[in-house]
Amino acid sequence: MFSLNTSYKINQIYKDKFKRVPITESIESLTIDKNEFIWVGTSSDGLFKVKTDNDSYLFQNFSITKNKILSLIKTNENFIVCGTENDGLIIVNNSGEVVEKYLHSKYDNYSLKSNSVWSLFQDNENRIWIGYYNKGLGVFDKPNNKFNAVESLLNNDNSLQTSSVTSVVKDKSGNLLISSEGGGIDIFNPNDKSIIHVNKINQKYYAGLTANDIQTIFIDSKQNIWVGSWNQGIFYLKNGTKNFINYTTATSEGLKSNRIFSFSEDSKGRIWIGTFISGLHYYDPNQGKFYNCNFESLIDDNVNITYIRKVFVDSDDVLWVGTISGLYQVNIKMGIISKWSL
């Protein structure tokens, strides 16, 4: 059974040795570039770029917006795309310089459909898919500098169930899995534009998903699908099956929250889970059990009872944890927990 060394303390990391001011900014989003730099979207302090190598520690802050950076992706060209709340889509280069900014225009039908971008995903064809607040799903046609849309249309079954898209991922068949607030999951085929609905009412193709308010979807290395809901726990679809399994605090010992916001996977196949109020969890596939990370070092900083918006495991098996009260780092191999500080 996997366990972390609970005797380790949370070690603060500083911008320089003379400042001891912890990051207290709320973390909204995380991504990593090809050079292993972590990019961090905050609620009001712009964009951070960090690296924790002992010989090359780096912390940079880019004030590209005062609004929330709700979503981040690295493009194949190594640009960072930032989806914001009410400040459009911002693209920065590796130096943190803004190279493009896109905003909605009521005079341009091919402009950004909404200035609030909740989620982002880049596919193998370098298309950037955009999950809007209240405007459905968009796709960026970069060669023509246009934004096209897949919307939620009244009385049209071949459209999204609702218009606020919380996450977008692609399955092994090339279909987009689109989660939303109030609509469950829509499965969109980019080739023929068909849409399959999966939610509490629509159980024809996949059964067992009884939650409509979905916060996130994650596909692990074995192509299993993990769905985080607002208040009904985790829905798990094993690769090759058609029935979701629902894990909740009532049915799964070790799971302490039914509000699930983020998933990530480490090199041993463990699934790390960020929750609302009840902190960090992981699922051990060998044990078939969930575990709540309530070890002492996290309790000391109240991370065991905080709101975790994002978890992300990098290639070195370092787990990055973005919370409403700062950024944390867990070295899964060593059992070391660090708190990021300015």
mmCIF file of C-alpha atoms in Angstrom:
data_model
loop_
_atom_site.group_PDB
_atom_site.id
_atom_site.type_symbol
_atom_site.label_atom_id
_atom_site.label_comp_id
_atom_site.label_asym_id
_atom_site.label_seq_id
_atom_site.Cartn_x
_atom_site.Cartn_y
_atom_site.Cartn_z
ATOM 1 C CA MET A 1 0.000 0.000 0.000
ATOM 2 C CA PHE A 2 1.211 3.492 -0.878
ATOM 3 C CA SER A 3 1.692 6.065 1.872
ATOM 4 C CA LEU A 4 3.460 9.374 2.257
ATOM 5 C CA ASN A 5 6.006 10.035 4.966
ATOM 6 C CA THR A 6 3.890 11.932 7.472
ATOM 7 C CA SER A 7 6.878 13.267 9.422
ATOM 8 C CA TYR A 8 7.866 15.749 6.735
ATOM 9 C CA LYS A 9 7.017 19.401 7.302
ATOM 10 C CA ILE A 10 5.816 21.827 4.664
ATOM 11 C CA ASN A 11 8.939 23.602 3.454
ATOM 12 C CA GLN A 12 8.568 27.106 2.113
ATOM 13 C CA ILE A 13 10.270 28.091 -1.127
ATOM 14 C CA TYR A 14 11.230 31.734 -1.639
ATOM 15 C CA LYS A 15 11.809 34.114 -4.482
ATOM 16 C CA ASP A 16 14.910 35.176 -2.595
ATOM 17 C CA LYS A 17 16.308 34.294 0.814
ATOM 18 C CA PHE A 18 15.208 37.577 2.402
ATOM 19 C CA LYS A 19 11.432 37.290 1.827
ATOM 20 C CA ARG A 20 9.122 34.968 3.686
ATOM 21 C CA VAL A 21 5.774 35.831 2.181
ATOM 22 C CA PRO A 22 3.754 32.751 1.233
ATOM 23 C CA ILE A 23 1.621 32.724 -1.879
ATOM 24 C CA THR A 24 -1.894 33.302 -0.627
ATOM 25 C CA GLU A 25 -3.360 33.945 -4.051
ATOM 26 C CA SER A 26 -6.140 31.620 -5.127
ATOM 27 C CA ILE A 27 -4.930 29.191 -7.826
ATOM 28 C CA GLU A 28 -7.330 28.576 -10.708
ATOM 29 C CA SER A 29 -5.365 26.568 -13.299
ATOM 30 C CA LEU A 30 -2.101 24.711 -13.991
ATOM 31 C CA THR A 31 -0.171 23.454 -17.011
ATOM 32 C CA ILE A 32 3.409 22.476 -17.886
ATOM 33 C CA ASP A 33 5.519 23.344 -20.934
ATOM 34 C CA LYS A 34 8.094 21.224 -22.797
ATOM 35 C CA ASN A 35 10.914 22.622 -20.626
ATOM 36 C CA GLU A 36 9.178 21.432 -17.444
ATOM 37 C CA PHE A 37 8.181 24.921 -16.307
ATOM 38 C CA ILE A 38 4.886 25.020 -14.420
ATOM 39 C CA TRP A 39 2.489 27.784 -15.459
ATOM 40 C CA VAL A 40 -0.037 28.864 -12.862
ATOM 41 C CA GLY A 41 -3.208 30.851 -13.448
ATOM 42 C CA THR A 42 -4.366 32.887 -10.456
ATOM 43 C CA SER A 43 -7.592 34.605 -9.455
ATOM 44 C CA SER A 44 -6.286 38.187 -9.612
ATOM 45 C CA ASP A 45 -2.478 38.205 -9.791
ATOM 46 C CA GLY A 46 -1.968 37.153 -13.394
ATOM 47 C CA LEU A 47 0.233 34.276 -14.500
ATOM 48 C CA PHE A 48 3.099 32.583 -12.634
ATOM 49 C CA LYS A 49 5.956 30.612 -14.184
ATOM 50 C CA VAL A 50 7.856 28.395 -11.757
ATOM 51 C CA LYS A 51 10.536 25.731 -11.587
ATOM 52 C CA THR A 52 11.895 24.104 -8.452
ATOM 53 C CA ASP A 53 15.196 22.554 -9.498
ATOM 54 C CA ASN A 54 17.735 23.169 -6.745
ATOM 55 C CA ASP A 55 20.270 24.582 -9.192
ATOM 56 C CA SER A 56 17.847 26.635 -11.270
ATOM 57 C CA TYR A 57 14.986 27.815 -9.084
ATOM 58 C CA LEU A 58 12.728 30.229 -10.936
ATOM 59 C CA PHE A 59 9.649 32.259 -10.059
ATOM 60 C CA GLN A 60 8.202 34.840 -12.464
ATOM 61 C CA ASN A 61 4.943 36.769 -12.340
ATOM 62 C CA PHE A 62 3.332 38.141 -15.513
ATOM 63 C CA SER A 63 0.543 40.661 -14.969
ATOM 64 C CA ILE A 64 -1.361 39.828 -18.135
ATOM 65 C CA THR A 65 -4.792 40.307 -16.535
ATOM 66 C CA LYS A 66 -6.395 41.171 -13.222
ATOM 67 C CA ASN A 67 -9.196 38.722 -13.877
ATOM 68 C CA LYS A 68 -9.301 35.017 -13.083
ATOM 69 C CA ILE A 69 -7.283 32.750 -15.379
ATOM 70 C CA LEU A 70 -9.676 29.820 -15.345
ATOM 71 C CA SER A 71 -7.916 27.540 -17.829
ATOM 72 C CA LEU A 72 -4.433 26.994 -19.272
ATOM 73 C CA ILE A 73 -2.953 24.839 -22.019
ATOM 74 C CA LYS A 74 0.427 24.605 -23.715
ATOM 75 C CA THR A 75 0.183 24.531 -27.485
ATOM 76 C CA ASN A 76 2.414 22.372 -29.675
ATOM 77 C CA GLU A 77 4.240 25.566 -30.639
ATOM 78 C CA ASN A 78 5.006 26.059 -26.916
ATOM 79 C CA PHE A 79 2.734 29.054 -26.460
ATOM 80 C CA ILE A 80 0.586 29.254 -23.336
ATOM 81 C CA VAL A 81 -3.114 29.869 -23.957
ATOM 82 C CA CYS A 82 -5.014 31.465 -21.080
ATOM 83 C CA GLY A 83 -8.780 31.371 -20.762
ATOM 84 C CA THR A 84 -10.027 34.128 -18.484
ATOM 85 C CA GLU A 85 -13.158 35.276 -16.743
ATOM 86 C CA ASN A 86 -14.488 38.275 -18.713
ATOM 87 C CA ASP A 87 -11.123 39.137 -20.281
ATOM 88 C CA GLY A 88 -11.145 36.832 -23.286
ATOM 89 C CA LEU A 89 -8.450 34.525 -24.576
ATOM 90 C CA ILE A 90 -4.820 35.546 -24.018
ATOM 91 C CA ILE A 91 -1.829 33.856 -25.676
ATOM 92 C CA VAL A 92 1.669 34.360 -24.265
ATOM 93 C CA ASN A 93 5.079 33.202 -25.448
ATOM 94 C CA ASN A 94 7.698 31.383 -23.414
ATOM 95 C CA SER A 95 8.856 34.702 -21.946
ATOM 96 C CA GLY A 96 5.392 35.557 -20.669
ATOM 97 C CA GLU A 97 4.828 38.262 -23.287
ATOM 98 C CA VAL A 98 1.305 38.629 -24.675
ATOM 99 C CA VAL A 99 1.431 37.837 -28.396
ATOM 100 C CA GLU A 100 -2.329 37.723 -29.046
ATOM 101 C CA LYS A 101 -5.499 38.674 -27.230
ATOM 102 C CA TYR A 102 -8.954 37.746 -28.469
ATOM 103 C CA LEU A 103 -12.210 39.316 -27.301
ATOM 104 C CA HIS A 104 -15.841 38.949 -28.243
ATOM 105 C CA SER A 105 -17.190 41.491 -30.715
ATOM 106 C CA LYS A 106 -20.890 41.817 -31.433
ATOM 107 C CA TYR A 107 -19.937 43.096 -34.880
ATOM 108 C CA ASP A 108 -17.943 39.989 -35.836
ATOM 109 C CA ASN A 109 -19.714 36.613 -36.061
ATOM 110 C CA TYR A 110 -16.359 34.820 -36.091
ATOM 111 C CA SER A 111 -14.926 36.482 -33.003
ATOM 112 C CA LEU A 112 -14.661 34.806 -29.607
ATOM 113 C CA LYS A 113 -18.216 33.847 -28.586
ATOM 114 C CA SER A 114 -17.766 34.885 -24.958
ATOM 115 C CA ASN A 115 -15.103 36.673 -22.949
ATOM 116 C CA SER A 116 -15.444 34.034 -20.221
ATOM 117 C CA VAL A 117 -13.475 30.896 -21.126
ATOM 118 C CA TRP A 118 -13.920 28.098 -18.611
ATOM 119 C CA SER A 119 -11.965 25.287 -20.291
ATOM 120 C CA LEU A 120 -9.430 24.629 -23.066
ATOM 121 C CA PHE A 121 -8.208 21.596 -25.000
ATOM 122 C CA GLN A 122 -5.846 21.166 -27.962
ATOM 123 C CA ASP A 123 -6.306 18.101 -30.170
ATOM 124 C CA ASN A 124 -3.812 16.230 -32.364
ATOM 125 C CA GLU A 125 -4.689 18.466 -35.314
ATOM 126 C CA ASN A 126 -3.621 21.527 -33.306
ATOM 127 C CA ARG A 127 -7.184 22.777 -33.033
ATOM 128 C CA ILE A 128 -7.941 24.608 -29.802
ATOM 129 C CA TRP A 129 -11.337 23.778 -28.360
ATOM 130 C CA ILE A 130 -12.849 26.390 -26.080
ATOM 131 C CA GLY A 131 -15.425 25.777 -23.363
ATOM 132 C CA TYR A 132 -17.354 28.984 -22.772
ATOM 133 C CA TYR A 133 -19.521 30.205 -19.975
ATOM 134 C CA ASN A 134 -23.059 30.397 -21.410
ATOM 135 C CA LYS A 135 -21.980 30.115 -25.066
ATOM 136 C CA GLY A 136 -21.249 26.423 -25.552
ATOM 137 C CA LEU A 137 -18.150 25.047 -27.247
ATOM 138 C CA GLY A 138 -15.904 26.863 -29.700
ATOM 139 C CA VAL A 139 -12.986 25.875 -31.895
ATOM 140 C CA PHE A 140 -10.234 28.221 -33.015
ATOM 141 C CA ASP A 141 -9.533 28.178 -36.748
ATOM 142 C CA LYS A 142 -6.043 29.617 -36.489
ATOM 143 C CA PRO A 143 -5.152 29.863 -40.235
ATOM 144 C CA ASN A 144 -8.236 32.009 -40.823
ATOM 145 C CA ASN A 145 -8.205 33.658 -37.394
ATOM 146 C CA LYS A 146 -11.827 32.612 -36.795
ATOM 147 C CA PHE A 147 -13.752 31.127 -33.893
ATOM 148 C CA ASN A 148 -16.442 28.621 -34.857
ATOM 149 C CA ALA A 149 -19.076 27.304 -32.444
ATOM 150 C CA VAL A 150 -20.952 24.215 -31.305
ATOM 151 C CA GLU A 151 -23.844 25.687 -29.371
ATOM 152 C CA SER A 152 -26.764 24.682 -27.196
ATOM 153 C CA LEU A 153 -29.836 25.300 -29.344
ATOM 154 C CA LEU A 154 -33.438 25.261 -28.177
ATOM 155 C CA ASN A 155 -35.437 22.272 -29.503
ATOM 156 C CA ASN A 156 -32.383 20.908 -31.335
ATOM 157 C CA ASP A 157 -31.346 17.515 -30.006
ATOM 158 C CA ASN A 158 -28.122 17.548 -32.029
ATOM 159 C CA SER A 159 -26.684 20.387 -29.988
ATOM 160 C CA LEU A 160 -25.163 20.728 -26.529
ATOM 161 C CA GLN A 161 -27.509 20.116 -23.596
ATOM 162 C CA THR A 162 -26.439 23.318 -21.850
ATOM 163 C CA SER A 163 -24.176 26.203 -22.771
ATOM 164 C CA SER A 164 -21.664 26.407 -19.893
ATOM 165 C CA VAL A 165 -18.792 24.013 -20.629
ATOM 166 C CA THR A 166 -16.598 23.003 -17.689
ATOM 167 C CA SER A 167 -14.143 20.645 -19.432
ATOM 168 C CA VAL A 168 -13.219 19.075 -22.774
ATOM 169 C CA VAL A 169 -11.194 15.897 -23.408
ATOM 170 C CA LYS A 170 -10.783 13.498 -26.350
ATOM 171 C CA ASP A 171 -11.361 9.758 -26.113
ATOM 172 C CA LYS A 172 -9.553 6.936 -27.970
ATOM 173 C CA SER A 173 -12.094 7.103 -30.818
ATOM 174 C CA GLY A 174 -11.425 10.768 -31.478
ATOM 175 C CA ASN A 175 -14.687 11.980 -29.962
ATOM 176 C CA LEU A 176 -14.794 14.993 -27.668
ATOM 177 C CA LEU A 177 -16.248 14.469 -24.215
ATOM 178 C CA ILE A 178 -17.757 17.757 -23.111
ATOM 179 C CA SER A 179 -18.941 18.310 -19.550
ATOM 180 C CA SER A 180 -21.247 21.106 -18.511
ATOM 181 C CA GLU A 181 -23.210 22.614 -15.686
ATOM 182 C CA GLY A 182 -26.698 21.190 -15.822
ATOM 183 C CA GLY A 183 -26.262 18.992 -18.901
ATOM 184 C CA GLY A 184 -24.057 16.082 -17.868
ATOM 185 C CA ILE A 185 -21.773 14.953 -20.711
ATOM 186 C CA ASP A 186 -22.107 15.472 -24.452
ATOM 187 C CA ILE A 187 -20.067 13.230 -26.776
ATOM 188 C CA PHE A 188 -19.279 15.163 -29.940
ATOM 189 C CA ASN A 189 -17.996 13.567 -33.145
ATOM 190 C CA PRO A 190 -15.933 16.271 -34.919
ATOM 191 C CA ASN A 191 -16.200 14.444 -38.256
ATOM 192 C CA ASP A 192 -19.957 14.146 -38.714
ATOM 193 C CA LYS A 193 -20.911 16.751 -36.053
ATOM 194 C CA SER A 194 -23.216 14.293 -34.264
ATOM 195 C CA ILE A 195 -23.795 14.545 -30.517
ATOM 196 C CA ILE A 196 -24.683 11.839 -27.990
ATOM 197 C CA HIS A 197 -26.089 12.994 -24.659
ATOM 198 C CA VAL A 198 -25.173 11.231 -21.418
ATOM 199 C CA ASN A 199 -26.898 12.425 -18.269
ATOM 200 C CA LYS A 200 -29.623 11.660 -15.766
ATOM 201 C CA ILE A 201 -32.326 11.542 -18.440
ATOM 202 C CA ASN A 202 -30.330 10.122 -21.341
ATOM 203 C CA GLN A 203 -29.164 6.585 -20.442
ATOM 204 C CA LYS A 204 -29.434 4.941 -23.876
ATOM 205 C CA TYR A 205 -25.747 4.779 -24.790
ATOM 206 C CA TYR A 206 -24.130 4.906 -21.338
ATOM 207 C CA ALA A 207 -25.949 4.185 -18.093
ATOM 208 C CA GLY A 208 -25.256 5.176 -14.512
ATOM 209 C CA LEU A 209 -24.385 8.864 -14.869
ATOM 210 C CA THR A 210 -27.049 10.405 -12.638
ATOM 211 C CA ALA A 211 -25.424 13.810 -12.103
ATOM 212 C CA ASN A 212 -26.021 16.720 -14.457
ATOM 213 C CA ASP A 213 -23.648 19.245 -12.854
ATOM 214 C CA ILE A 214 -20.220 18.004 -13.958
ATOM 215 C CA GLN A 215 -17.034 19.879 -13.023
ATOM 216 C CA THR A 216 -14.356 17.858 -14.796
ATOM 217 C CA ILE A 217 -13.587 14.811 -16.977
ATOM 218 C CA PHE A 218 -10.289 12.931 -16.966
ATOM 219 C CA ILE A 219 -9.147 9.971 -19.096
ATOM 220 C CA ASP A 220 -6.356 7.929 -17.518
ATOM 221 C CA SER A 221 -3.554 5.941 -19.186
ATOM 222 C CA LYS A 222 -5.793 2.872 -19.473
ATOM 223 C CA GLN A 223 -8.536 4.905 -21.157
ATOM 224 C CA ASN A 224 -10.798 4.727 -18.114
ATOM 225 C CA ILE A 225 -12.980 7.796 -17.706
ATOM 226 C CA TRP A 226 -13.222 9.701 -14.409
ATOM 227 C CA VAL A 227 -16.014 12.243 -13.980
ATOM 228 C CA GLY A 228 -16.100 14.727 -11.108
ATOM 229 C CA SER A 229 -19.511 16.082 -10.144
ATOM 230 C CA TRP A 230 -20.584 19.101 -8.130
ATOM 231 C CA ASN A 231 -22.304 17.165 -5.342
ATOM 232 C CA GLN A 232 -22.685 13.495 -6.304
ATOM 233 C CA GLY A 233 -19.119 12.260 -6.055
ATOM 234 C CA ILE A 234 -17.122 10.469 -8.743
ATOM 235 C CA PHE A 235 -18.494 8.595 -11.739
ATOM 236 C CA TYR A 236 -16.106 6.013 -13.191
ATOM 237 C CA LEU A 237 -16.404 4.338 -16.584
ATOM 238 C CA LYS A 238 -14.020 1.428 -17.095
ATOM 239 C CA ASN A 239 -12.601 1.163 -20.595
ATOM 240 C CA GLY A 240 -14.829 -1.027 -22.756
ATOM 241 C CA THR A 241 -17.891 -0.850 -20.518
ATOM 242 C CA LYS A 242 -21.152 1.077 -20.804
ATOM 243 C CA ASN A 243 -22.097 1.570 -17.152
ATOM 244 C CA PHE A 244 -20.720 4.255 -14.886
ATOM 245 C CA ILE A 245 -19.908 3.339 -11.285
ATOM 246 C CA ASN A 246 -20.713 6.039 -8.734
ATOM 247 C CA TYR A 247 -18.334 6.559 -5.800
ATOM 248 C CA THR A 248 -19.582 8.782 -2.970
ATOM 249 C CA THR A 249 -18.771 9.462 0.661
ATOM 250 C CA ALA A 250 -21.623 7.121 1.583
ATOM 251 C CA THR A 251 -20.400 4.190 -0.513
ATOM 252 C CA SER A 252 -16.601 4.589 -0.534
ATOM 253 C CA GLU A 253 -14.543 4.614 2.642
ATOM 254 C CA GLY A 254 -11.699 7.106 2.257
ATOM 255 C CA LEU A 255 -13.602 9.517 0.037
ATOM 256 C CA LYS A 256 -14.457 12.539 2.182
ATOM 257 C CA SER A 257 -16.096 14.855 -0.344
ATOM 258 C CA ASN A 258 -18.767 14.519 -3.022
ATOM 259 C CA ARG A 259 -17.615 17.717 -4.740
ATOM 260 C CA ILE A 260 -14.839 16.791 -7.159
ATOM 261 C CA PHE A 261 -12.872 19.356 -9.155
ATOM 262 C CA SER A 262 -9.717 17.809 -10.583
ATOM 263 C CA PHE A 263 -7.935 14.536 -11.416
ATOM 264 C CA SER A 264 -4.373 13.608 -12.369
ATOM 265 C CA GLU A 265 -2.392 10.360 -12.634
ATOM 266 C CA ASP A 266 1.096 9.441 -11.444
ATOM 267 C CA SER A 267 3.542 6.937 -12.945
ATOM 268 C CA LYS A 268 2.145 4.074 -10.857
ATOM 269 C CA GLY A 269 -1.406 4.618 -12.046
ATOM 270 C CA ARG A 270 -2.667 6.252 -8.871
ATOM 271 C CA ILE A 271 -5.374 8.829 -9.496
ATOM 272 C CA TRP A 272 -4.989 12.054 -7.527
ATOM 273 C CA ILE A 273 -8.141 13.983 -6.733
ATOM 274 C CA GLY A 274 -8.783 17.596 -5.729
ATOM 275 C CA THR A 275 -12.001 18.213 -3.802
ATOM 276 C CA PHE A 276 -14.059 21.025 -2.358
ATOM 277 C CA ILE A 277 -13.450 21.572 1.386
ATOM 278 C CA SER A 278 -12.041 18.074 2.035
ATOM 279 C CA GLY A 279 -8.642 18.522 0.427
ATOM 280 C CA LEU A 280 -6.487 15.971 -1.384
ATOM 281 C CA HIS A 281 -7.335 12.319 -2.125
ATOM 282 C CA TYR A 282 -5.937 9.531 -4.253
ATOM 283 C CA TYR A 283 -7.244 6.255 -5.638
ATOM 284 C CA ASP A 284 -4.982 3.206 -5.556
ATOM 285 C CA PRO A 285 -5.985 0.843 -8.406
ATOM 286 C CA ASN A 286 -4.078 -2.072 -6.859
ATOM 287 C CA GLN A 287 -6.040 -1.738 -3.620
ATOM 288 C CA GLY A 288 -9.243 -0.580 -5.295
ATOM 289 C CA LYS A 289 -9.595 2.051 -2.569
ATOM 290 C CA PHE A 290 -9.721 5.809 -2.071
ATOM 291 C CA TYR A 291 -7.501 7.515 0.481
ATOM 292 C CA ASN A 292 -7.828 10.928 2.080
ATOM 293 C CA CYS A 293 -4.463 12.685 2.518
ATOM 294 C CA ASN A 294 -4.842 13.836 6.095
ATOM 295 C CA PHE A 295 -1.206 13.550 7.117
ATOM 296 C CA GLU A 296 0.214 16.025 9.599
ATOM 297 C CA SER A 297 2.113 18.303 7.237
ATOM 298 C CA LEU A 298 -1.049 19.102 5.279
ATOM 299 C CA ILE A 299 -3.163 19.452 8.411
ATOM 300 C CA ASP A 300 -0.724 22.101 9.694
ATOM 301 C CA ASP A 301 -1.557 24.305 6.681
ATOM 302 C CA ASN A 302 -5.252 23.302 6.552
ATOM 303 C CA VAL A 303 -4.782 21.741 3.110
ATOM 304 C CA ASN A 304 -6.745 18.724 4.352
ATOM 305 C CA ILE A 305 -9.876 20.895 4.586
ATOM 306 C CA THR A 306 -9.286 23.359 1.786
ATOM 307 C CA TYR A 307 -10.796 23.811 -1.671
ATOM 308 C CA ILE A 308 -8.477 22.300 -4.269
ATOM 309 C CA ARG A 309 -9.175 23.535 -7.780
ATOM 310 C CA LYS A 310 -6.369 21.767 -9.646
ATOM 311 C CA VAL A 311 -4.041 18.801 -9.211
ATOM 312 C CA PHE A 312 -1.311 17.999 -11.702
ATOM 313 C CA VAL A 313 1.420 15.334 -11.699
ATOM 314 C CA ASP A 314 4.530 16.207 -13.713
ATOM 315 C CA SER A 315 6.988 13.816 -15.394
ATOM 316 C CA ASP A 316 9.100 13.574 -12.218
ATOM 317 C CA ASP A 317 6.117 12.374 -10.186
ATOM 318 C CA VAL A 318 5.836 15.711 -8.443
ATOM 319 C CA LEU A 319 2.250 16.523 -7.609
ATOM 320 C CA TRP A 320 1.231 20.172 -7.895
ATOM 321 C CA VAL A 321 -1.794 21.198 -5.872
ATOM 322 C CA GLY A 322 -3.559 24.489 -6.603
ATOM 323 C CA THR A 323 -5.805 25.662 -3.770
ATOM 324 C CA ILE A 324 -7.749 28.786 -2.870
ATOM 325 C CA SER A 325 -4.936 29.650 -0.452
ATOM 326 C CA GLY A 326 -1.849 28.967 -2.529
ATOM 327 C CA LEU A 327 0.255 26.427 -4.421
ATOM 328 C CA TYR A 328 1.644 23.232 -2.913
ATOM 329 C CA GLN A 329 4.049 20.609 -4.117
ATOM 330 C CA VAL A 330 4.181 16.948 -3.091
ATOM 331 C CA ASN A 331 7.140 14.826 -4.151
ATOM 332 C CA ILE A 332 5.320 11.517 -4.420
ATOM 333 C CA LYS A 333 8.540 9.480 -4.579
ATOM 334 C CA MET A 334 10.135 11.157 -1.549
ATOM 335 C CA GLY A 335 7.113 12.060 0.545
ATOM 336 C CA ILE A 336 8.214 15.708 0.676
ATOM 337 C CA ILE A 337 5.623 18.495 0.772
ATOM 338 C CA SER A 338 6.525 22.069 -0.095
ATOM 339 C CA LYS A 339 4.523 25.259 0.005
ATOM 340 C CA TRP A 340 5.265 27.844 -2.659
ATOM 341 C CA SER A 341 6.193 31.275 -1.393
ATOM 342 C CA LEU A 342 7.074 34.572 -2.997
#
